[in-house]
């Protein structure tokens, strides 16, 4: 195949303990560390490995977001993506509109594969890959923990509730990746320097002719019901007694 | 009246308990009239089970050889074809529903509400974001069909004892051939299913080896419990992938959850927030798991677990 498109979303870093603003208007993101969505980083790593194995020519990193997302794209370029595209939007796009953007880019680039994270750890929607596959009328292989390219097909192992499912899909296809697929490489300093010279194009949503979809509106935010710290027991006998007390054993 | 279609989850022969949980969620919508659709190669047994769920109006069946395995690209156009008669189409937040429902939504040109925790109004729901660190109230557009997944850990199993009529439905759509099911590798176990067990014991990295996980299995068998694990334990190869509990594993709500040698990372806690009672055994008194545990025991699992198994088997 010629090209692989990888989505890189800028999200609050997974180590940050996210706080809801006291007025319920959203989640505190000011001054918070931002990173590539961890699942997306794995998608990029897999795309790079496919290219390195000679099964693709080019890896294109795409982010949809504010100008700040250039940082994440630069990191992607430093990891090894050949070029990057920033689709500039000034507000959060809904999953269906994001899928439409990827469809437009996949068509324009004549992509052989689109690789995305199985979910973004901010909205936790887990929708874009499946939606893109539907719009594009192509196969989807979600929650991938193993990918092998065999000519015009891909064999994908999927992490499903019942265990590990294997499917075979014709290319082009959409793959959404799970955490166990690989361990992303570390970026080295010379790669960061090199990445500065790689092309990063910015395009507007309107250039792609994408229409925004009817939105699910977010009305208000609240912290989850907190669990209280309970009692500490001294030994196993104390534990058994406490469980019996609650009628649990 | 609000017509709601629920896509049944099954493994080809048995109905998955997630379906009855979706029914509870659907029933929380005012004026709900609930149909369940079974798409399978052999629908009879599954449909008969679905018909026993109390509170549903009809069971629809779509029997096609192509429906032998749950392949989203094959099921989605059939579900989309049936959606025209409904104001809502729900599926479970299991990997089955998460794979299928967004594909249905996109075919219908709408967004999806993922992981409904509670119903606040006809089109308003609560759902978790940021690994459950925030709960957002969302409103879906009222003038289009509403596609959603139901966060199964948030809902009780709808009662049995119903006897809904079973009707064959036609979803005559052309189905793609670009996706082929090859097989499922399942770590078969006789223990209760992790997602529905009343008691779950779970082990973390601290077990140190696959062999040492036997301590956990012995405790589970004494309690009749399902077995879960942290991501670290799964990644280290101590147990099978499908045992992972948490943001990227299973979200569960047992009456009793016993976390052993698990530190309590946010991503793990996301999976057990709705458990009735949380017990933690950890040798580090400062471990974050104790902040959410109802009963904590600071101690070494290598002695505490066999001792507990022993005490409980008397
Ligand atoms: C995007 C993302 C998603 C993730 N999803 C998940 C998920 O779904 N589920 C999940 O679990 N994790 C998930 N993680 C990983 C998570 O952040 C933690 O790394 C993981 O949960 C740690 O597992 P653990 O508690 O077993 O290991 P550790 O954090 O290493 O904890 C081991 C604990 O065992 C205790 N211990 C050690 N020896 C003993 C002993 N002899 N007796 C008693 N106690 C002992 C230690 O004090 C420690 O508290 C995710 C991470 C990311 C980035």
Coordinates of C-alpha atoms and ligand atoms in Angstrom, one line a residue:
Chain A
X1 CA 0.0 0.0 0.0
X2 CA 1.1 3.6 -0.5
X3 CA -0.1 5.7 2.4
X4 CA -1.2 5.3 6.0
X5 CA -3.1 8.0 7.7
X6 CA -2.8 8.2 11.5
X7 CA -4.9 10.4 13.8
X8 CA -3.1 12.2 16.7
X9 CA -5.4 13.9 19.1
X10 CA -4.1 16.4 21.6
X11 CA -5.5 15.5 25.0
X12 CA -4.8 16.1 28.7
X13 CA -1.9 13.8 29.7
X14 CA -3.0 10.5 31.1
X15 CA -1.1 11.1 34.4
X16 CA -3.1 14.3 35.2
X17 CA -5.9 13.9 37.7
X18 CA -8.6 15.8 35.9
X19 CA -10.7 18.2 38.0
X20 CA -14.1 19.5 37.2
X21 CA -14.3 23.3 37.5
X22 CA -16.2 24.4 40.6
X23 CA -18.9 26.1 38.5
X24 CA -19.6 22.9 36.5
X25 CA -18.7 24.6 33.2
X26 CA -16.1 22.1 32.2
X27 CA -12.9 20.3 33.1
X28 CA -9.9 22.3 34.2
X29 CA -7.4 22.3 31.3
X30 CA -5.6 25.6 32.0
X31 CA -1.9 25.0 32.7
X32 CA -2.4 21.2 32.5
X33 CA 0.1 19.0 30.7
X34 CA -1.1 18.0 27.2
X35 CA 0.0 15.0 25.2
X36 CA -0.8 12.8 22.3
X37 CA -3.7 10.5 23.2
X38 CA -1.9 7.4 24.3
X39 CA -3.9 5.1 22.0
X40 CA -3.0 7.4 19.0
X41 CA 0.7 7.1 19.8
X42 CA 0.3 3.3 19.6
X43 CA -1.5 3.7 16.2
X44 CA 1.4 5.8 14.9
X45 CA 4.0 3.3 16.2
X46 CA 2.2 0.5 14.4
X47 CA 2.0 2.6 11.2
X48 CA 5.7 3.3 11.3
X49 CA 6.4 -0.4 11.8
X50 CA 4.3 -1.3 8.8
X51 CA 6.2 1.2 6.7
X52 CA 9.6 0.0 8.1
X53 CA 8.6 -3.6 7.1
X54 CA 8.2 -2.3 3.5
X55 CA 4.4 -2.6 3.5
X56 CA 3.7 1.1 3.1
X57 CA 5.5 4.1 1.6
X58 CA 4.3 7.0 3.6
X59 CA 2.9 7.8 7.1
X60 CA 0.8 11.0 7.4
X61 CA -0.1 12.3 10.8
X62 CA -3.3 14.2 11.1
X63 CA -4.7 16.2 13.9
X64 CA -7.9 18.1 14.1
X65 CA -7.8 20.9 16.7
X66 CA -6.4 24.3 17.6
X67 CA -3.0 25.6 16.5
X68 CA -1.5 24.1 19.7
X69 CA -2.0 20.6 18.2
X70 CA 1.1 21.4 16.1
X71 CA 3.1 20.3 19.1
X72 CA 1.6 16.8 19.0
X73 CA 2.1 16.7 15.3
X74 CA 5.8 17.7 15.7
X75 CA 6.2 14.8 18.2
X76 CA 4.6 12.5 15.6
X77 CA 7.0 13.7 13.0
X78 CA 9.9 13.2 15.4
X79 CA 8.7 9.6 16.0
X80 CA 8.9 9.1 12.3
X81 CA 5.8 10.3 10.4
X82 CA 6.8 11.6 7.0
X83 CA 4.5 14.6 7.0
X84 CA 1.6 16.1 9.0
X85 CA -1.7 17.8 8.4
X86 CA -3.4 20.1 10.9
X87 CA -7.1 20.6 10.3
X88 CA -7.6 23.9 12.1
X89 CA -10.8 24.2 14.2
X90 CA -11.5 26.5 17.0
X91 CA -13.9 24.4 18.9
X92 CA -14.2 20.7 19.8
X93 CA -15.6 18.8 16.8
X94 CA -18.1 16.0 17.4
X95 CA -17.1 12.4 16.5
X96 CA -19.2 12.2 13.3
X97 CA -17.7 15.5 12.0
X98 CA -14.2 14.2 12.9
X99 CA -15.0 11.0 10.9
X100 CA -16.1 13.1 7.9
X101 CA -12.8 15.0 8.1
X102 CA -10.8 11.7 8.0
X103 CA -13.0 10.4 5.2
X104 CA -12.2 13.5 3.2
X105 CA -8.5 13.2 3.8
X106 CA -8.5 9.5 3.2
X107 CA -10.2 10.0 -0.1
X108 CA -7.9 12.9 -1.1
X109 CA -4.7 11.0 -0.2
X110 CA -6.0 7.7 -1.5
X111 CA -5.1 6.0 1.8
X112 CA -4.6 2.3 2.1
X113 CA -5.1 2.3 5.8
X114 CA -6.3 4.8 8.5
X115 CA -5.1 4.0 12.0
X116 CA -6.7 5.6 15.0
X117 CA -6.7 5.1 18.8
X118 CA -9.7 3.0 20.0
X119 CA -10.8 6.0 22.1
X120 CA -9.5 9.4 23.1
X121 CA -9.0 9.6 26.9
X122 CA -10.8 12.9 27.2
X123 CA -14.3 12.3 25.7
X124 CA -13.9 8.4 25.9
X125 CA -16.5 8.2 23.1
X126 CA -14.8 5.4 21.1
X127 CA -16.7 6.3 17.9
X128 CA -14.6 7.9 15.2
X129 CA -12.9 4.8 13.7
X130 CA -16.2 2.9 13.4
X131 CA -17.9 6.0 11.9
X132 CA -15.2 6.6 9.4
X133 CA -15.4 3.0 8.3
X134 CA -19.1 3.4 7.7
X135 CA -18.9 6.6 5.8
X136 CA -16.0 5.4 3.7
X137 CA -17.8 2.1 3.2
X138 CA -14.7 0.1 4.2
X139 CA -13.9 -2.6 6.9
X140 CA -13.2 -1.7 10.5
X141 CA -11.0 -3.6 12.8
X142 CA -11.4 -2.1 16.3
X143 CA -9.5 -2.7 19.5
X144 CA -6.5 -4.2 17.7
X145 CA -3.8 -5.9 19.6
X146 CA -2.1 -7.5 16.6
X147 CA -1.9 -6.4 13.0
X148 CA -0.2 -8.1 10.1
X149 CA -0.4 -6.9 6.5
X150 CA -0.6 -9.6 3.9
X151 CA -0.8 -8.1 0.5
X152 CA -4.1 -6.4 0.0
X153 CA -5.5 -7.6 3.3
X154 CA -4.8 -7.2 6.9
X155 CA -5.2 -9.8 9.6
X156 CA -6.1 -8.2 12.9
X157 CA -6.4 -9.6 16.4
X158 CA -9.0 -7.8 18.4
X159 CA -9.3 -7.6 22.1
X160 CA -13.0 -8.4 22.8
X161 CA -14.8 -9.2 26.0
X162 CA -14.7 -12.9 25.3
X163 CA -11.0 -13.1 24.4
X164 CA -9.0 -12.5 21.3
X165 CA -10.9 -12.4 18.0
X166 CA -9.1 -12.6 14.7
X167 CA -10.6 -11.0 11.5
X168 CA -9.3 -10.5 8.0
X169 CA -10.1 -7.3 6.2
X170 CA -9.6 -6.1 2.7
X171 CA -7.6 -2.9 2.3
X172 CA -8.3 0.0 2.4
X173 CA -9.5 -0.3 6.0
X174 CA -9.8 1.5 9.3
X175 CA -8.0 0.0 12.3
X176 CA -8.5 1.3 15.9
X177 CA -5.8 0.2 18.3
X178 CA -5.7 -1.0 21.9
X179 CA -2.9 -0.6 24.3
X180 CA -1.2 -4.0 24.0
X181 CA -0.5 -3.7 20.3
X182 CA 3.0 -2.3 20.8
X183 CA 5.2 0.0 22.9
X184 CA 5.8 3.3 21.2
X185 CA 9.5 4.3 20.6
X186 CA 11.2 7.1 22.4
X187 CA 11.9 10.2 20.5
X188 CA 15.6 11.1 20.3
X189 CA 16.9 14.6 20.1
X190 CA 18.2 14.4 16.5
X191 CA 14.8 13.2 15.5
X192 CA 13.3 16.3 17.0
X193 CA 15.7 18.5 15.0
X194 CA 14.9 16.5 11.8
X195 CA 11.2 16.8 12.5
X196 CA 11.4 20.6 12.3
X197 CA 12.1 20.3 8.6
X198 CA 9.3 17.9 7.7
X199 CA 6.2 19.4 6.1
X200 CA 3.3 20.3 8.4
X201 CA 0.4 21.7 6.3
X202 CA -2.5 23.5 7.8
X203 CA -5.9 23.3 6.2
X204 CA -9.3 24.7 7.1
X205 CA -12.3 22.6 7.7
X206 CA -14.0 24.5 4.8
X207 CA -11.3 23.4 2.4
X208 CA -12.4 19.8 2.9
X209 CA -16.0 20.6 2.3
X210 CA -17.0 18.9 5.5
X211 CA -20.4 19.8 7.0
X212 CA -20.7 19.7 10.8
X213 CA -23.1 17.0 12.0
X214 CA -25.9 17.5 14.5
X215 CA -24.2 17.7 17.9
X216 CA -24.8 16.0 21.2
X217 CA -24.6 19.0 23.4
X218 CA -22.7 18.9 26.7
X219 CA -24.8 20.8 29.2
X220 CA -23.0 20.6 32.6
X221 CA -20.2 18.7 34.3
X222 CA -19.9 17.3 37.8
X223 CA -17.3 15.3 39.7
X224 CA -18.2 11.6 40.1
X225 CA -19.8 10.5 43.3
X226 CA -16.8 10.1 45.6
X227 CA -16.2 6.8 47.4
X228 CA -15.3 7.2 51.1
X229 CA -12.2 5.8 52.7
X230 CA -13.4 2.9 54.9
X231 CA -11.8 1.0 57.7
X232 CA -8.5 -0.7 58.0
X233 CA -8.3 -4.1 59.7
X234 CA -5.3 -5.5 61.4
X235 CA -5.2 -9.0 60.0
X236 CA -7.0 -11.7 58.0
X237 CA -9.2 -12.6 61.0
X238 CA -10.3 -8.9 61.1
X239 CA -11.0 -8.9 57.4
X240 CA -13.2 -12.1 57.7
X241 CA -15.1 -10.6 60.6
X242 CA -15.7 -7.3 58.7
X243 CA -16.9 -9.2 55.6
X244 CA -19.2 -11.3 57.8
X245 CA -20.5 -8.1 59.4
X246 CA -21.6 -6.9 56.1
X247 CA -23.1 -10.2 55.2
X248 CA -20.8 -10.6 52.2
X249 CA -19.4 -14.0 53.1
Chain B
X1 CA -44.8 6.9 23.1
X2 CA -41.1 6.3 22.6
X3 CA -40.2 3.4 20.4
X4 CA -36.9 1.9 21.4
X5 CA -34.9 -0.9 19.6
X6 CA -32.3 -2.8 21.5
X7 CA -29.7 -4.8 19.6
X8 CA -29.3 -8.1 21.5
X9 CA -25.8 -9.3 22.2
X10 CA -25.1 -13.0 22.0
X11 CA -22.4 -15.6 21.2
X12 CA -24.4 -17.5 18.6
X13 CA -26.3 -19.6 21.1
X14 CA -26.7 -17.7 24.4
X15 CA -28.1 -14.2 25.0
X16 CA -25.6 -12.0 26.8
X17 CA -26.8 -10.5 30.1
X18 CA -25.9 -7.0 28.7
X19 CA -29.2 -7.1 26.8
X20 CA -31.3 -7.2 29.9
X21 CA -29.3 -4.3 31.3
X22 CA -30.0 -2.2 28.1
X23 CA -33.7 -3.0 28.7
X24 CA -33.5 -1.4 32.2
X25 CA -32.0 1.7 30.7
X26 CA -34.6 1.9 27.9
X27 CA -37.4 1.5 30.5
X28 CA -36.2 4.6 32.2
X29 CA -37.3 6.7 29.2
X30 CA -40.8 8.0 29.5
X31 CA -43.4 6.1 27.4
X32 CA -40.8 3.5 26.4
X33 CA -42.0 0.8 24.1
X34 CA -39.1 -1.6 23.8
X35 CA -38.3 -4.1 21.0
X36 CA -35.2 -6.3 21.1
X37 CA -33.7 -7.4 17.8
X38 CA -31.7 -10.7 17.5
X39 CA -29.5 -10.9 14.4
X40 CA -28.0 -14.4 14.2
X41 CA -27.6 -17.4 11.9
X42 CA -29.9 -19.4 14.2
X43 CA -32.2 -17.1 16.1
X44 CA -34.6 -19.5 17.8
X45 CA -32.9 -20.1 21.2
X46 CA -31.6 -16.6 21.6
X47 CA -34.9 -15.1 20.7
X48 CA -36.7 -17.3 23.2
X49 CA -34.4 -16.1 25.9
X50 CA -34.9 -12.5 24.9
X51 CA -38.6 -12.9 25.0
X52 CA -38.4 -13.8 28.7
X53 CA -37.1 -10.3 29.6
X54 CA -39.9 -8.5 31.4
X55 CA -41.0 -5.2 30.0
X56 CA -40.4 -5.7 26.3
X57 CA -43.1 -5.4 23.6
X58 CA -41.6 -7.7 20.9
X59 CA -38.6 -9.7 19.9
X60 CA -37.6 -9.2 16.2
X61 CA -35.4 -11.7 14.5
X62 CA -33.2 -11.4 11.5
X63 CA -31.9 -14.8 10.5
X64 CA -29.1 -14.9 7.9
X65 CA -26.1 -17.1 7.5
X66 CA -23.9 -13.9 7.4
X67 CA -25.0 -13.1 11.0
X68 CA -23.2 -16.2 12.4
X69 CA -20.5 -14.0 14.0
X70 CA -20.8 -10.4 15.2
X71 CA -19.1 -8.5 12.5
X72 CA -20.0 -4.8 12.8
X73 CA -19.7 -4.1 9.1
X74 CA -22.2 -6.8 8.4
X75 CA -24.6 -6.1 11.2
X76 CA -24.7 -2.3 11.0
X77 CA -26.5 -1.9 7.7
X78 CA -29.2 -4.4 8.9
X79 CA -29.7 -2.5 12.2
X80 CA -29.7 0.8 10.2
X81 CA -32.4 -0.6 8.0
X82 CA -34.6 -1.4 11.0
X83 CA -33.9 1.9 12.7
X84 CA -36.5 3.8 10.6
X85 CA -39.3 2.7 12.8
X86 CA -37.7 3.8 16.1
X87 CA -36.9 7.0 18.0
X88 CA -34.0 5.3 19.8
X89 CA -31.6 2.4 19.1
X90 CA -29.6 1.1 22.0
X91 CA -26.7 -1.4 22.3
X92 CA -24.5 -2.3 25.3
X93 CA -21.2 -0.6 26.1
X94 CA -19.5 -4.0 25.8
X95 CA -16.9 -4.5 23.0
X96 CA -19.8 -5.8 20.9
X97 CA -21.9 -2.6 21.2
X98 CA -18.9 -0.3 21.1
X99 CA -17.8 -1.8 17.8
X100 CA -21.3 -1.9 16.2
X101 CA -23.3 1.1 17.3
X102 CA -21.1 4.0 16.1
X103 CA -21.1 2.3 12.6
X104 CA -24.9 2.3 12.8
X105 CA -25.0 6.0 13.9
X106 CA -22.8 7.0 11.0
X107 CA -24.9 5.2 8.5
X108 CA -27.8 7.2 9.8
X109 CA -25.9 10.4 9.8
X110 CA -26.1 11.1 13.5
X111 CA -23.7 11.2 16.5
X112 CA -23.9 8.7 19.3
X113 CA -24.4 9.0 23.0
X114 CA -21.8 6.6 24.5
X115 CA -22.1 4.9 27.9
X116 CA -25.4 6.1 29.3
X117 CA -25.2 6.0 33.1
X118 CA -28.5 7.6 33.8
X119 CA -31.5 9.0 32.0
X120 CA -32.3 12.6 32.9
X121 CA -35.0 13.3 30.3
X122 CA -36.2 12.1 26.9
X123 CA -32.9 13.2 25.3
X124 CA -30.8 14.1 28.3
X125 CA -28.4 11.6 29.8
X126 CA -25.4 11.4 32.1
X127 CA -22.2 9.8 30.9
X128 CA -18.6 9.5 32.1
X129 CA -15.6 11.2 30.5
X130 CA -11.9 11.5 31.4
X131 CA -11.8 7.9 32.7
X132 CA -14.8 8.6 34.9
X133 CA -13.2 11.6 36.6
X134 CA -16.0 13.8 35.3
X135 CA -19.7 13.1 34.6
X136 CA -21.2 15.1 31.9
X137 CA -24.9 15.7 31.2
X138 CA -25.5 15.6 27.5
X139 CA -28.5 16.4 25.3
X140 CA -29.0 14.7 22.0
X141 CA -30.9 16.5 19.2
X142 CA -34.6 15.7 19.6
X143 CA -35.4 15.6 15.9
X144 CA -33.2 12.7 14.8
X145 CA -33.0 9.0 15.8
X146 CA -31.0 8.7 18.9
X147 CA -28.2 6.0 18.9
X148 CA -26.6 5.2 22.2
X149 CA -24.6 2.6 24.1
X150 CA -25.7 1.8 27.6
X151 CA -23.0 1.6 30.3
X152 CA -23.9 -1.9 31.5
X153 CA -22.3 -1.5 35.0
X154 CA -24.7 1.3 35.7
X155 CA -27.9 -0.6 35.2
X156 CA -29.6 -3.6 36.9
X157 CA -30.6 -6.7 35.0
X158 CA -34.2 -6.4 33.9
X159 CA -36.4 -9.0 35.5
X160 CA -37.2 -12.3 33.7
X161 CA -40.7 -13.8 33.5
X162 CA -41.9 -12.0 30.4
X163 CA -43.3 -13.6 27.3
X164 CA -43.0 -11.2 24.4
X165 CA -44.0 -12.3 20.9
X166 CA -41.2 -13.2 18.5
X167 CA -41.5 -11.9 15.0
X168 CA -39.3 -12.3 11.9
X169 CA -38.2 -8.9 10.6
X170 CA -36.8 -8.2 7.2
X171 CA -33.6 -6.2 6.9
X172 CA -32.9 -6.9 3.3
X173 CA -29.8 -5.0 2.6
X174 CA -26.8 -5.8 0.6
X175 CA -24.0 -7.0 2.9
X176 CA -20.3 -6.3 2.4
X177 CA -17.8 -9.1 1.9
X178 CA -14.7 -7.1 2.8
X179 CA -14.5 -8.3 6.4
X180 CA -14.1 -12.0 7.3
X181 CA -14.3 -13.5 10.7
X182 CA -11.5 -16.0 11.4
X183 CA -11.9 -17.1 15.0
X184 CA -12.0 -16.5 18.7
X185 CA -9.4 -17.5 21.2
X186 CA -11.0 -17.6 24.5
X187 CA -9.4 -18.6 27.9
X188 CA -12.3 -20.8 28.7
X189 CA -13.1 -20.9 32.4
X190 CA -15.8 -22.4 34.6
X191 CA -15.7 -19.4 36.9
X192 CA -18.5 -16.9 36.9
X193 CA -18.3 -14.3 34.2
X194 CA -16.4 -11.2 35.3
X195 CA -19.0 -8.8 34.1
X196 CA -21.9 -10.3 35.9
X197 CA -20.4 -12.1 39.0
X198 CA -21.6 -10.9 42.4
X199 CA -18.1 -11.3 43.8
X200 CA -14.9 -10.6 42.0
X201 CA -11.3 -11.1 43.2
X202 CA -8.6 -9.3 41.2
X203 CA -4.8 -9.5 41.2
X204 CA -2.1 -7.0 40.3
X205 CA 1.5 -6.9 39.3
X206 CA 2.4 -7.9 42.9
X207 CA 1.6 -11.5 42.2
X208 CA 4.8 -11.7 40.2
X209 CA 4.1 -14.8 38.1
X210 CA 1.4 -16.8 36.4
X211 CA 2.0 -19.6 38.9
X212 CA 1.4 -17.3 41.8
X213 CA -2.0 -16.3 40.3
X214 CA -3.1 -19.8 41.5
X215 CA -3.4 -18.2 45.0
X216 CA -6.0 -15.9 43.5
X217 CA -7.9 -18.7 41.7
X218 CA -8.0 -20.7 44.9
X219 CA -9.6 -17.8 46.7
X220 CA -12.0 -17.2 43.9
X221 CA -13.1 -20.8 43.9
X222 CA -13.7 -20.6 47.7
X223 CA -15.9 -17.6 47.2
X224 CA -17.5 -18.6 43.9
X225 CA -16.1 -15.4 42.5
X226 CA -15.1 -14.2 39.1
X227 CA -11.4 -13.3 38.6
X228 CA -10.1 -9.9 37.3
X229 CA -6.7 -8.4 37.0
X230 CA -4.9 -5.0 36.6
X231 CA -3.4 -4.1 33.3
X232 CA 0.1 -4.6 34.7
X233 CA -0.7 -8.2 35.6
X234 CA -2.1 -8.8 32.1
X235 CA 0.8 -7.1 30.4
X236 CA 3.2 -9.2 32.4
X237 CA 1.5 -12.3 31.1
X238 CA 0.2 -13.6 34.5
X239 CA -3.3 -14.0 33.1
X240 CA -5.5 -13.6 30.0
X241 CA -6.3 -10.2 28.4
X242 CA -10.0 -10.6 28.9
X243 CA -9.5 -10.5 32.7
X244 CA -8.4 -6.8 32.7
X245 CA -10.6 -4.5 34.8
X246 CA -10.5 -0.7 34.2
X247 CA -10.8 2.0 31.6
X248 CA -9.5 -0.1 28.8
X249 CA -10.7 -3.4 30.2
X250 CA -14.0 -4.3 31.8
X251 CA -16.1 -1.9 33.8
X252 CA -17.8 -4.0 36.5
X253 CA -20.1 -3.5 39.4
X254 CA -20.0 -6.6 41.6
X255 CA -21.4 -6.6 45.2
X256 CA -17.9 -7.4 46.5
X257 CA -14.6 -6.6 44.8
X258 CA -11.3 -7.7 46.4
X259 CA -8.3 -6.0 44.9
X260 CA -5.0 -7.8 45.8
X261 CA -1.6 -6.3 45.1
X262 CA -3.2 -3.6 43.0
X263 CA -2.0 0.0 43.6
X264 CA -5.3 1.7 42.5
X265 CA -4.3 3.7 39.4
X266 CA -7.1 6.0 38.1
X267 CA -7.5 3.8 35.1
X268 CA -8.1 0.8 37.2
X269 CA -10.5 2.5 39.6
X270 CA -12.6 3.6 36.7
X271 CA -13.5 0.0 36.3
X272 CA -14.7 -0.6 39.8
X273 CA -16.4 2.7 40.9
X274 CA -19.8 1.1 41.1
X275 CA -18.8 -1.9 43.1
X276 CA -20.8 -2.4 46.3
X277 CA -18.0 -3.1 48.7
X278 CA -14.3 -2.7 47.8
X279 CA -11.7 -4.7 49.8
X280 CA -8.0 -4.0 49.3
X281 CA -5.0 -6.1 50.3
X282 CA -1.8 -4.3 49.7
X283 CA 1.5 -4.2 51.5
X284 CA 1.9 -0.5 51.1
X285 CA -0.3 1.4 53.6
X286 CA -0.1 4.5 51.3
X287 CA -1.4 2.7 48.2
X288 CA -4.1 4.8 46.5
X289 CA -6.4 1.8 46.5
X290 CA -7.0 2.3 50.2
X291 CA -8.5 5.7 49.5
X292 CA -11.5 4.0 47.9
X293 CA -11.5 0.7 49.8
X294 CA -14.3 0.1 52.3
X295 CA -12.2 -2.5 54.1
X296 CA -8.4 -2.4 53.9
X297 CA -5.7 -4.8 55.0
X298 CA -2.1 -3.7 54.9
X299 CA -0.2 -7.0 54.4
X300 CA 1.8 -9.3 52.2
X301 CA -0.5 -11.1 49.7
X302 CA 1.7 -14.2 49.8
X303 CA 0.6 -15.0 53.3
X304 CA -2.7 -13.1 53.5
X305 CA -4.4 -14.7 50.5
X306 CA -3.8 -18.4 51.5
X307 CA -4.8 -17.4 55.0
X308 CA -8.0 -15.8 53.8
X309 CA -8.8 -18.8 51.5
X310 CA -8.3 -21.0 54.4
X311 CA -10.5 -19.0 56.8
X312 CA -13.3 -18.8 54.3
X313 CA -13.3 -22.4 53.3
X314 CA -14.1 -23.4 56.9
Ligands
LIG1 C1 -4.5 4.9 28.6 C2 -4.3 3.9 29.8 C3 -5.3 3.0 30.1 C4 -5.1 2.1 31.1 N1 -6.1 1.2 31.4 C5 -5.9 0.4 32.5 C6 -7.0 -0.5 32.8 O1 -8.0 -0.7 32.1 N2 -6.8 -1.3 33.9 C7 -5.7 -1.2 34.7 O2 -5.6 -1.9 35.7 N3 -4.7 -0.4 34.4 C8 -4.8 0.4 33.3 N4 -3.8 1.3 33.0 C9 -2.5 1.1 33.7 C10 -2.5 1.8 35.1 O3 -2.1 3.2 34.9 C11 -1.5 1.1 36.1 O4 -0.3 1.1 35.5 C12 -1.9 -0.3 36.4 O5 -3.3 -0.4 36.9 C13 -1.0 -0.8 37.6 O6 -1.3 -2.1 37.9 P1 -1.0 -2.7 39.3 O7 -1.7 -2.0 40.3 O8 -1.1 -4.2 39.2 O9 0.6 -2.5 39.5 P2 1.4 -1.5 40.4 O10 0.9 -0.1 40.2 O11 2.8 -1.8 40.1 O12 1.0 -1.9 41.8 C14 1.3 -3.1 42.5 C15 0.9 -2.9 43.9 O13 1.1 -4.1 44.6 C16 1.6 -3.8 45.9 N5 2.4 -5.0 46.3 C17 3.7 -5.3 45.9 N6 4.1 -6.5 46.5 C18 3.0 -6.9 47.3 C19 2.8 -8.0 48.2 N7 3.8 -8.9 48.3 N8 1.7 -8.1 48.9 C20 0.7 -7.1 48.7 N9 0.8 -6.0 47.9 C21 2.0 -5.9 47.2 C22 2.4 -2.6 45.8 O14 2.4 -1.9 47.0 C23 1.6 -1.8 44.7 O15 0.6 -1.0 45.3 C24 -3.9 2.2 31.9 C25 -2.9 3.1 31.6 C26 -3.1 4.0 30.6 C27 -2.0 4.9 30.3

